[in-house]
Short mmCIF file of C-alpha atoms and ligand atoms in Angstrom, two decimals:
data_model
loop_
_atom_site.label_atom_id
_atom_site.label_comp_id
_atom_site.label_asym_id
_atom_site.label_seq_id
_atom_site.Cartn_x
_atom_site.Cartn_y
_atom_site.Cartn_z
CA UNK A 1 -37.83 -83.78 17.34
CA UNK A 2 -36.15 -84.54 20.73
CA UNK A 3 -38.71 -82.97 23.87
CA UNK A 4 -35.45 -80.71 25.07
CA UNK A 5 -35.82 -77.49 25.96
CA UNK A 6 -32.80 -75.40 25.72
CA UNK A 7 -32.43 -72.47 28.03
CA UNK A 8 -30.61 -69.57 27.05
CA UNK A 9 -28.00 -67.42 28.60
CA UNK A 10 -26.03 -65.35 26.65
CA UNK A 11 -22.68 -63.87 27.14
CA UNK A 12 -22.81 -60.31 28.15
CA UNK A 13 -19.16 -59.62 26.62
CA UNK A 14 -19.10 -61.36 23.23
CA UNK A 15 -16.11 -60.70 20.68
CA UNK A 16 -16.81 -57.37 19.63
CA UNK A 17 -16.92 -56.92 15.50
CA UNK A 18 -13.42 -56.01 15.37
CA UNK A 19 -11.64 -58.45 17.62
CA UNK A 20 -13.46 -61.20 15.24
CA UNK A 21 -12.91 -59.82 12.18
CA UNK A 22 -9.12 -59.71 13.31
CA UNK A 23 -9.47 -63.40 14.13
CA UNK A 24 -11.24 -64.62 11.10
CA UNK A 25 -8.44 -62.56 8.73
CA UNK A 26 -6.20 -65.57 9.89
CA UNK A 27 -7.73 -68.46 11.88
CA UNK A 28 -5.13 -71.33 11.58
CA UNK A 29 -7.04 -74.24 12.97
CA UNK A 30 -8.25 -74.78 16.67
CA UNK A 31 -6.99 -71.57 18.41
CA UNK A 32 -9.75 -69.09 18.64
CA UNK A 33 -12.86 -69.97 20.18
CA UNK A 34 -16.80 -68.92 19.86
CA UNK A 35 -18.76 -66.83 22.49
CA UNK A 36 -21.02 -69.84 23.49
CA UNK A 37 -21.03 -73.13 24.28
CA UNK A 38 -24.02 -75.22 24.33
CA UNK A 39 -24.01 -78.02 27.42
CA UNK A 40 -26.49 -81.30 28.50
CA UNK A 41 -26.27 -82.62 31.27
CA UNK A 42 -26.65 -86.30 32.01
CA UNK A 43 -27.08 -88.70 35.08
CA UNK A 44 -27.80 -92.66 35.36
CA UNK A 45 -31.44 -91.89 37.13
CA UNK A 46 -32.46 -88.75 34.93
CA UNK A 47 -30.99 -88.89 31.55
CA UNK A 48 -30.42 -85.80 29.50
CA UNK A 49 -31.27 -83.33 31.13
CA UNK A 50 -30.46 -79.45 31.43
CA UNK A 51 -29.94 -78.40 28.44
CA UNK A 52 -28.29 -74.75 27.69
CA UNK A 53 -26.47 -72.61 26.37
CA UNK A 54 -24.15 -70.66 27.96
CA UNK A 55 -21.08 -68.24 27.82
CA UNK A 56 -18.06 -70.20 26.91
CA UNK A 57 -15.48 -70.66 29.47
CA UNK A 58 -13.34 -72.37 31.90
CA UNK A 59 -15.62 -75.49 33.15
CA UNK A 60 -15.32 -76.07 36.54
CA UNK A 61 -15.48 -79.74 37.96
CA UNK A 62 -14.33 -81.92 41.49
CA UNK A 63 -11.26 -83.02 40.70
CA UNK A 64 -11.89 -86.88 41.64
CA UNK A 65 -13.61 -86.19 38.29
CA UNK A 66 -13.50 -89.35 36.26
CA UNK A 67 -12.18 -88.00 32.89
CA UNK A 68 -8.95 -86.77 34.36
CA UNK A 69 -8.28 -90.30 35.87
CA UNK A 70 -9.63 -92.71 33.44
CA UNK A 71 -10.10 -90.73 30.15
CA UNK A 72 -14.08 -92.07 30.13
CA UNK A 73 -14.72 -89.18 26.84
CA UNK A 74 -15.14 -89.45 23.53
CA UNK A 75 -15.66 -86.38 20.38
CA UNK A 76 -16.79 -85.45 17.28
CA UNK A 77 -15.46 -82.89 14.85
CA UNK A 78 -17.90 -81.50 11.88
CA UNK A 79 -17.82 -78.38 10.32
CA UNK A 80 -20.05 -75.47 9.37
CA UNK A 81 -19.63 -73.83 5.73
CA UNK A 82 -21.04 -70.26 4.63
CA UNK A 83 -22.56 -70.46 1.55
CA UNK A 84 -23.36 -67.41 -0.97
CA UNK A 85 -26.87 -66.43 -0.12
CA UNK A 86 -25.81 -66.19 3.36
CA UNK A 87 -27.10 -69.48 4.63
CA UNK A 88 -24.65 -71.89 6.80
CA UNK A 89 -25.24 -75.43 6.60
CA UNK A 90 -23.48 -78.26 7.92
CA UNK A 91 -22.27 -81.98 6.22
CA UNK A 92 -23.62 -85.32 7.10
CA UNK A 93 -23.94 -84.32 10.99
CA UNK A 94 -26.64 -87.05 11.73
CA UNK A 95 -23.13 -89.59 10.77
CA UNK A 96 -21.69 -87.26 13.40
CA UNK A 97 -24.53 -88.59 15.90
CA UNK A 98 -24.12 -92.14 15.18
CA UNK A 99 -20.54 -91.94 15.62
CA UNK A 100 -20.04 -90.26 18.74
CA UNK A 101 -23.18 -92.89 20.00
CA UNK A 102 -20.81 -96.19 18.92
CA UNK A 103 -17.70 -94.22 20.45
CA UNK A 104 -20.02 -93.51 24.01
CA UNK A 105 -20.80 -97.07 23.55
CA UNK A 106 -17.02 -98.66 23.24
CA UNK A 107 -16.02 -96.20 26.19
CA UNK A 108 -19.83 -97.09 28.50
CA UNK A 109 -20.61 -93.62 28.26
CA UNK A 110 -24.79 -93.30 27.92
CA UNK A 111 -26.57 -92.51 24.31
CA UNK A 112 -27.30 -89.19 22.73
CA UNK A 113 -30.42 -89.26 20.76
CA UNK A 114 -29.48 -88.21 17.07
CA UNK A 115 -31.57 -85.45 16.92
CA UNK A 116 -30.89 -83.45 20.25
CA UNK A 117 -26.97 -83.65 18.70
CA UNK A 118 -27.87 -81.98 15.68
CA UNK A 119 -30.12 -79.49 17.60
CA UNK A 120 -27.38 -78.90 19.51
CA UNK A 121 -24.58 -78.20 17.07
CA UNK A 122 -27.87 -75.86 15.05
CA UNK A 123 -28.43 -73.74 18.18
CA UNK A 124 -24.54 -73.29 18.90
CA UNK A 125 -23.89 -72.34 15.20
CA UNK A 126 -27.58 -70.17 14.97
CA UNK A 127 -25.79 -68.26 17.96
CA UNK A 128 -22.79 -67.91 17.17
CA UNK A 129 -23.14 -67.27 13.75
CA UNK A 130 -21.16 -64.47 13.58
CA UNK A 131 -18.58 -66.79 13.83
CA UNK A 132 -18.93 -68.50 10.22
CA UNK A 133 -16.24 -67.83 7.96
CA UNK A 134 -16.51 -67.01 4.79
CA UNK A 135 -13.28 -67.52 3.36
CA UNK A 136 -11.74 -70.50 0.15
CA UNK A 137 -11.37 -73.14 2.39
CA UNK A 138 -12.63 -71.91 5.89
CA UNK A 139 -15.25 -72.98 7.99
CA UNK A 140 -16.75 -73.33 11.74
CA UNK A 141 -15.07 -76.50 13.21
CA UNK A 142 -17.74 -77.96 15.49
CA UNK A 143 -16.14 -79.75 18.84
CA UNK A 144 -18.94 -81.79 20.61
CA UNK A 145 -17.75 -84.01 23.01
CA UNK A 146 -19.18 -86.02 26.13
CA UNK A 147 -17.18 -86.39 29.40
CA UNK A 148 -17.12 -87.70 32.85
CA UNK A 149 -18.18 -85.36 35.55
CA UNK A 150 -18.68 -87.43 38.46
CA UNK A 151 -15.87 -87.70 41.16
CA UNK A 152 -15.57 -90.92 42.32
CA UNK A 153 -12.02 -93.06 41.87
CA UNK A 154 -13.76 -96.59 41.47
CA UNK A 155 -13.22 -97.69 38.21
CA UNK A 156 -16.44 -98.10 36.80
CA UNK A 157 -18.83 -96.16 34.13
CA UNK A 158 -19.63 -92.90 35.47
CA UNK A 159 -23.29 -91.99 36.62
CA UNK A 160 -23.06 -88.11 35.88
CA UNK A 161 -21.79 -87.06 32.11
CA UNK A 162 -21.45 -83.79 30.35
CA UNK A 163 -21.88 -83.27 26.89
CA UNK A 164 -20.81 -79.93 24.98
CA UNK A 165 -20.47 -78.81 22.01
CA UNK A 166 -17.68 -75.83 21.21
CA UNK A 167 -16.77 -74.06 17.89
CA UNK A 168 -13.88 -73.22 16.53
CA UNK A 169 -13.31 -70.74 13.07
CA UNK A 170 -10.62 -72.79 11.00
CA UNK A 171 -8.71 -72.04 7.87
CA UNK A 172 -6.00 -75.17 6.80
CA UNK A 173 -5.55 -77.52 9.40
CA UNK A 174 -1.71 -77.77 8.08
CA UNK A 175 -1.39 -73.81 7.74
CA UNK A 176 -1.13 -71.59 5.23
CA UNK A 177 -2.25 -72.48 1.51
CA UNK A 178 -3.15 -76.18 0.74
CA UNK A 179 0.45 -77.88 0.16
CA UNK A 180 1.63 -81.52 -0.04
CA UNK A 181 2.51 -82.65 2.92
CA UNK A 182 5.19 -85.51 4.81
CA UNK A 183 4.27 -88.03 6.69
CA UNK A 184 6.33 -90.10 9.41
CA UNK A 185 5.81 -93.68 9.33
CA UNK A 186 5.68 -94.63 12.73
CA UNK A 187 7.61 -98.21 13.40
CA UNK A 188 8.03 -97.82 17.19
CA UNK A 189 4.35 -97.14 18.12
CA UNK A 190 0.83 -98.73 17.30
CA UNK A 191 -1.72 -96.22 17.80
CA UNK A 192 -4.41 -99.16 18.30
CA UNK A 193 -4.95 -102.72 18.47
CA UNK A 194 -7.39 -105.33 17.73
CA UNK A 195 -10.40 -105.38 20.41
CA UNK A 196 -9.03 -101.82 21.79
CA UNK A 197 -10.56 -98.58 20.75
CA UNK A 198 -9.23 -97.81 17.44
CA UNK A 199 -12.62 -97.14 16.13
CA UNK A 200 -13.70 -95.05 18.96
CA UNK A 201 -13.30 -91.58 18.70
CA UNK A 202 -11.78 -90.97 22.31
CA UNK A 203 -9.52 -89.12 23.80
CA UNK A 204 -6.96 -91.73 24.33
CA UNK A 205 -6.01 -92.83 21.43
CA UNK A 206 -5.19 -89.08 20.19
CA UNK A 207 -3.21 -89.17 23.68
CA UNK A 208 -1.78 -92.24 22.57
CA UNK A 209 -0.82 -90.82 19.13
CA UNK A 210 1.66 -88.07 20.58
CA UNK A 211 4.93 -89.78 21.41
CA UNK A 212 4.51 -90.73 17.87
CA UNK A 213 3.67 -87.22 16.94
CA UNK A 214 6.52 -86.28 18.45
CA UNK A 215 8.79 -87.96 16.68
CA UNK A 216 7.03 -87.20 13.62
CA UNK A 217 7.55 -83.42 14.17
CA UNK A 218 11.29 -83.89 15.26
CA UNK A 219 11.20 -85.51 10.90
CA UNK A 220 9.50 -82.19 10.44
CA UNK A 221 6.26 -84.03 9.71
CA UNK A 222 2.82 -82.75 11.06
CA UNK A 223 1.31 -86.35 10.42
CA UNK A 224 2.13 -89.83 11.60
CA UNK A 225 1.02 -93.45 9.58
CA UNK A 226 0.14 -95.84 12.00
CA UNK A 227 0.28 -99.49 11.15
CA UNK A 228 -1.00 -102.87 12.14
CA UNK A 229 1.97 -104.78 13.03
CA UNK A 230 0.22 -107.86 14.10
CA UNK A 231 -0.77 -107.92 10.12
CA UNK A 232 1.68 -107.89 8.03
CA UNK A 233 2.05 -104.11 8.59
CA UNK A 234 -0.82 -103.06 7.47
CA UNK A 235 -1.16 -99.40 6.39
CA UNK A 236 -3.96 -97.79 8.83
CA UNK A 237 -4.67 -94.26 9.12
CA UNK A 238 -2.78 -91.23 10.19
CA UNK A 239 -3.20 -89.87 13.47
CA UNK A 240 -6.35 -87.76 12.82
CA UNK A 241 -7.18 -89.04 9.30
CA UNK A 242 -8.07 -91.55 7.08
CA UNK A 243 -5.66 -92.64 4.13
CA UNK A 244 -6.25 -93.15 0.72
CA UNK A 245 -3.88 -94.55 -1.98
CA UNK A 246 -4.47 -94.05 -6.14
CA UNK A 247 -2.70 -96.48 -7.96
CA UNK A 248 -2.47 -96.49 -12.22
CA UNK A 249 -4.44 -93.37 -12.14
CA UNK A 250 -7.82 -94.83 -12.05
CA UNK A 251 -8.35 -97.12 -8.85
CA UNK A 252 -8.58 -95.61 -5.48
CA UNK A 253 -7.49 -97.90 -2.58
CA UNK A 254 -7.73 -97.30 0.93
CA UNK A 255 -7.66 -99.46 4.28
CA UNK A 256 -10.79 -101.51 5.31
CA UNK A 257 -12.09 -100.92 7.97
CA UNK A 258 -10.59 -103.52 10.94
CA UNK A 259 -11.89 -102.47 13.81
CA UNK A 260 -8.81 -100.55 14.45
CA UNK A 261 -9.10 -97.32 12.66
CA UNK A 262 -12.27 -94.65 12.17
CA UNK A 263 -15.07 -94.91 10.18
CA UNK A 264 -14.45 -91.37 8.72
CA UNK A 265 -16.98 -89.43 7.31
CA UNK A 266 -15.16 -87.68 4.54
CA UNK A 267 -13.21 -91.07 3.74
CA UNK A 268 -17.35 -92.85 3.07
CA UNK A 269 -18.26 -89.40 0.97
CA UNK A 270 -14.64 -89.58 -0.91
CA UNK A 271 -15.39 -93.44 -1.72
CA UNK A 272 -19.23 -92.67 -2.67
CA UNK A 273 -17.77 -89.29 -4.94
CA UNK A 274 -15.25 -91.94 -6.29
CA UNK A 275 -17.87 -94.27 -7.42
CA UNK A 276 -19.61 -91.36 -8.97
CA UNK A 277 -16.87 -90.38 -10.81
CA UNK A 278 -16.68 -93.75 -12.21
CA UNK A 279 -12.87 -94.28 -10.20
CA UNK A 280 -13.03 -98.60 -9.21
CA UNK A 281 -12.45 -98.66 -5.56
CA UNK A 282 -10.96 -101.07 -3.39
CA UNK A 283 -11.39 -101.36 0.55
CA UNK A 284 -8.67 -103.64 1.24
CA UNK A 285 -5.52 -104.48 3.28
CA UNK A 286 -2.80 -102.19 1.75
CA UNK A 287 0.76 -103.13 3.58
CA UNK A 288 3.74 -100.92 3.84
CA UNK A 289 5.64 -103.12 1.10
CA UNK A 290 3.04 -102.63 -1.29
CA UNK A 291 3.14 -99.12 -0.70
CA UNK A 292 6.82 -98.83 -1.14
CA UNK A 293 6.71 -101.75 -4.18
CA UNK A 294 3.94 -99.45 -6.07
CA UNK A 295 6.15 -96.73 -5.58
CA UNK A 296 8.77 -98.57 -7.11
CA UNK A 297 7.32 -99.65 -10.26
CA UNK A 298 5.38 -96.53 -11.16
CA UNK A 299 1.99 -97.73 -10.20
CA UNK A 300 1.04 -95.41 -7.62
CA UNK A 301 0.22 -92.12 -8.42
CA UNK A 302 -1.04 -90.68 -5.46
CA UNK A 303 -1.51 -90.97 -1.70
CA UNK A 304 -3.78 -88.71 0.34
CA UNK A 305 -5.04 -87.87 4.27
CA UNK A 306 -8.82 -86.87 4.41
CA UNK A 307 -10.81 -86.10 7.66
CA UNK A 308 -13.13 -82.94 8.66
CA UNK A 309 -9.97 -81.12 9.55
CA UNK A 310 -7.68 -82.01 6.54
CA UNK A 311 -10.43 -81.92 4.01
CA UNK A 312 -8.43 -84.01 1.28
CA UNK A 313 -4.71 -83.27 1.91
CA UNK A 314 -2.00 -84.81 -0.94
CA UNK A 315 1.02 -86.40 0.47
CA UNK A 316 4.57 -86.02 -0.55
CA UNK A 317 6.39 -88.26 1.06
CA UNK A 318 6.80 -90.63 3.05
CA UNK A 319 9.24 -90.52 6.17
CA UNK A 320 10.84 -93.37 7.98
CA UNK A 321 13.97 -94.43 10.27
CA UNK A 322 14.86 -96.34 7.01
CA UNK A 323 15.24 -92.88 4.80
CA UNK A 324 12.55 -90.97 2.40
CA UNK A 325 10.21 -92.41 -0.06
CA UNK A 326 9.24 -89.19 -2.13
CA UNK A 327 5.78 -89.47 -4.01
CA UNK A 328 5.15 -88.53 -7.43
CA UNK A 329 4.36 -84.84 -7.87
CA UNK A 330 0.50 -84.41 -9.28
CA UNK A 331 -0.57 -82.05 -11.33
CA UNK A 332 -4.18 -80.08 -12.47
CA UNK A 333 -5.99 -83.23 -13.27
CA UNK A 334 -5.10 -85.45 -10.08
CA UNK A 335 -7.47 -87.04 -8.49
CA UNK A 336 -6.98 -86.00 -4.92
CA UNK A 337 -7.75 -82.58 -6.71
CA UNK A 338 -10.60 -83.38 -8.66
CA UNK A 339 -12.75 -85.23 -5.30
CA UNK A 340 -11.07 -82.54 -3.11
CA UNK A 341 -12.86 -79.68 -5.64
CA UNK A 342 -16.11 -82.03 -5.52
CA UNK A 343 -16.27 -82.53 -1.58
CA UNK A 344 -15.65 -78.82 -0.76
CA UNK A 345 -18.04 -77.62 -3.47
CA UNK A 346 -20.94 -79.79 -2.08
CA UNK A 347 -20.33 -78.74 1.49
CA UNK A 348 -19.88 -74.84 0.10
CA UNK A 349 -22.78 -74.78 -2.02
CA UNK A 350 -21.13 -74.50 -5.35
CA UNK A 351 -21.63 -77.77 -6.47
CA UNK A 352 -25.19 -79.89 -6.36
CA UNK A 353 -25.79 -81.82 -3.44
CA UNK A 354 -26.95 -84.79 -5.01
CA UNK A 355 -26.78 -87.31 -2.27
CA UNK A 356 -28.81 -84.63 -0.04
CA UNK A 357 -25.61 -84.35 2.43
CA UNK A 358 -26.31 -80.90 3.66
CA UNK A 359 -28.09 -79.87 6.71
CA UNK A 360 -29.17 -75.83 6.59
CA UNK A 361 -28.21 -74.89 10.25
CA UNK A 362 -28.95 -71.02 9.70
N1 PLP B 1 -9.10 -90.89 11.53
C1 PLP B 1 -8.88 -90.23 12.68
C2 PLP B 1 -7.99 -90.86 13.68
C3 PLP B 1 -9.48 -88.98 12.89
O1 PLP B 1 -9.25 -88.31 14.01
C4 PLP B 1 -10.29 -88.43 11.89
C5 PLP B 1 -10.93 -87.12 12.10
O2 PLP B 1 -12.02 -87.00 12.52
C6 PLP B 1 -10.51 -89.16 10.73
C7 PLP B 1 -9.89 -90.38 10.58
C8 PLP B 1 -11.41 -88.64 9.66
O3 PLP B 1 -12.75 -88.71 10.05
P1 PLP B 1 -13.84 -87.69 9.48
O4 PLP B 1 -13.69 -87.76 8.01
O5 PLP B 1 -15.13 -88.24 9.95
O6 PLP B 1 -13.50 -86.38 10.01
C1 COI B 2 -11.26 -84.01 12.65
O1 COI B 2 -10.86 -84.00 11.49
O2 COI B 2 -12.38 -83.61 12.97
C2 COI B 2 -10.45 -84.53 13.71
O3 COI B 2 -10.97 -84.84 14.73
C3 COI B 2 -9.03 -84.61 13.54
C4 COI B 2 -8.37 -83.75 14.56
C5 COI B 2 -8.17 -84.53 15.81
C6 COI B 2 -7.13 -83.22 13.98
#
């Protein structure tokens, strides 16, 4: 256990019962927002220090700042699940730790020891536990991030950082029930390259995603496929998830990991719950003309997004300036289906945790 001590000072005008009750009837994903936020505070000579938790709101900071001028942040996203005995309990979040740790390390931001994030995100969630949803599919997103705080326009690592951790009640990340989705393949932008931050969980590369985005959504796509164009095109993940391709109904493919995408949680569980399920899996380079050639000729069967937020999402098509490549519709015994009923059960408590993935939180 970390030597932190937290201090506490709660808000003194939570959500009353109703206003949260009308909130949780319909959460959508990333628009409502706890009553607390917990908040370390770290400088070069003192570490981590500071810790609370506090009322959320507005945070106020100088505005010479360094995360408004040089985007020095990086995030995590995890997500709390009620289960039936009333316990809530949270999926792989120590993954969580040593993520956002190689992210702070890619953008020189300091390390969090493993254990004060996880007794961070516990305290948040045993606060705010009101909060948990309890509905197919719902959950508490979790939103720790690290950022910043000290104004000063050299460019150089900052000597003063914040981390915080916020929650969020979600339902479907693409709204309403779970439905196949389109995807715009985006040819005029590269969300990363080799020796950037692709792998990084920071800020900047979702800020780099949204011109894309935006052309995806004008294609009335929600998602965008990124790919490598230095390599042959390479297929390699969506804007905020990881991308996985089933191909003669029994072998799961998705994109190794090159340095320029992220190591996603769900998309290691989905390949270990694969495995499991006796499914051969392939980590490989997967081009755009061998998605469009297994089209084609019948072999692929499926494609899929998966990520904290999308859970396991099926695809329907894929969008380009070139036209429409439609997917083949999937039925009851998919796979996408079959891991998607696996993953959720584990992190809901319906289904064994075999691998010991859960973390009780309350
Ligand atoms: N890829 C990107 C760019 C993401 O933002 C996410 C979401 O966190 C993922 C993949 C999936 O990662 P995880 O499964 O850890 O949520
Ligand atoms: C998540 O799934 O946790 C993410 O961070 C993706 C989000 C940016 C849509």
């Amino acid at each position: 256990m970390s030597t932190v001590e937290f201090a506490r000072n709660l808000s003194d005008h939570p959500a009353s019962d109703d206003q949260r009750a009308e909130i949780l009837k319909n959460p959508g994903f990333g628009n409502y927002f706890t009553d607390h936020t917990v908040v370390i505070d770290w400088t070069e000579g003192e570490g981590w220090q500071n810790a609370r938790v506090e009322p959320y709101g507005p945070i106020s900071l100088d505005p010479a700042a360094s995360v408004f001028h040089y985007g020095q942040e990086v995030f995590e996203g995890l997500k709390a699940y009620r289960h039936a005995d009333g316990s809530v309990r949270t999926f792989r979040p120590e993954k969580n730790a040593e993520r956002i740790n190689t992210s702070a390390a890619r953008l020189a931001l300091p390390q969090l020891p493993v254990e004060l994030f996880v007794e961070a995100v516990k305290l948040l969630v045993e606060v705010d536990q009101a909060w948990v949803p309890s509905g197919d599919g719902e959950a508490l997103y979790l939103r720790p991030f690290m950022i910043a705080t000290e104004a000063f326009l050299g460019v150089r690592p900052s000597k003063e950082v914040s981390f915080r951790v916020i929650a969020s009640p979600a339902g479907n990340y693409f709204g309403g029930e779970l439905h196949a989705v389109p995807i715009w393949l985006s040819q005029n932008f590269a969300r990363a390259g080799h020796g950037g931050t692709g792998e990084a969980k920071c800020g900047g590369n979702y800020a780099a995603s949204l011109a894309a985005q935006l052309e995806a959504e004008a294609h009335g796509c929600a998602q965008v496929l990124f790919l490598d164009p230095t390599d042959d095109n390479a297929v390699e993940e969506l804007g905020g998830m990881n991308v996985f391709f089933v191909l003669d109904g029994n072998r799961l493919v998705t994109p190794r990991l090159n340095g320029n995408i992220l190591h996603g949680i769900t998309r290691n569980s989905v390949l270990q719950l694969a495995k499991d399920a006796g499914l051969t899996v392939e980590e490989r380079k997967f081009t755009i003309d061998e998605w469009r050639a297994s089209v084609a000729d019948g072999s692929l069967k499926e494609a899929f997004a998966c990520g904290t937020a999308a859970v396991i999402t099926p695809i329907a098509e894929l969008r380009s300036a070139e036209g429409t490549m439609v997917l083949p519709a999937t039925g009851e015994d998919a796979v996408w289906r079959k891991i998607r009923e696996q993953l959720l059960g584990i992190q809901t408590g319906t289904v064994e945790d075999t691998h010991g993935w859960l973390t009780r939180l309350v």
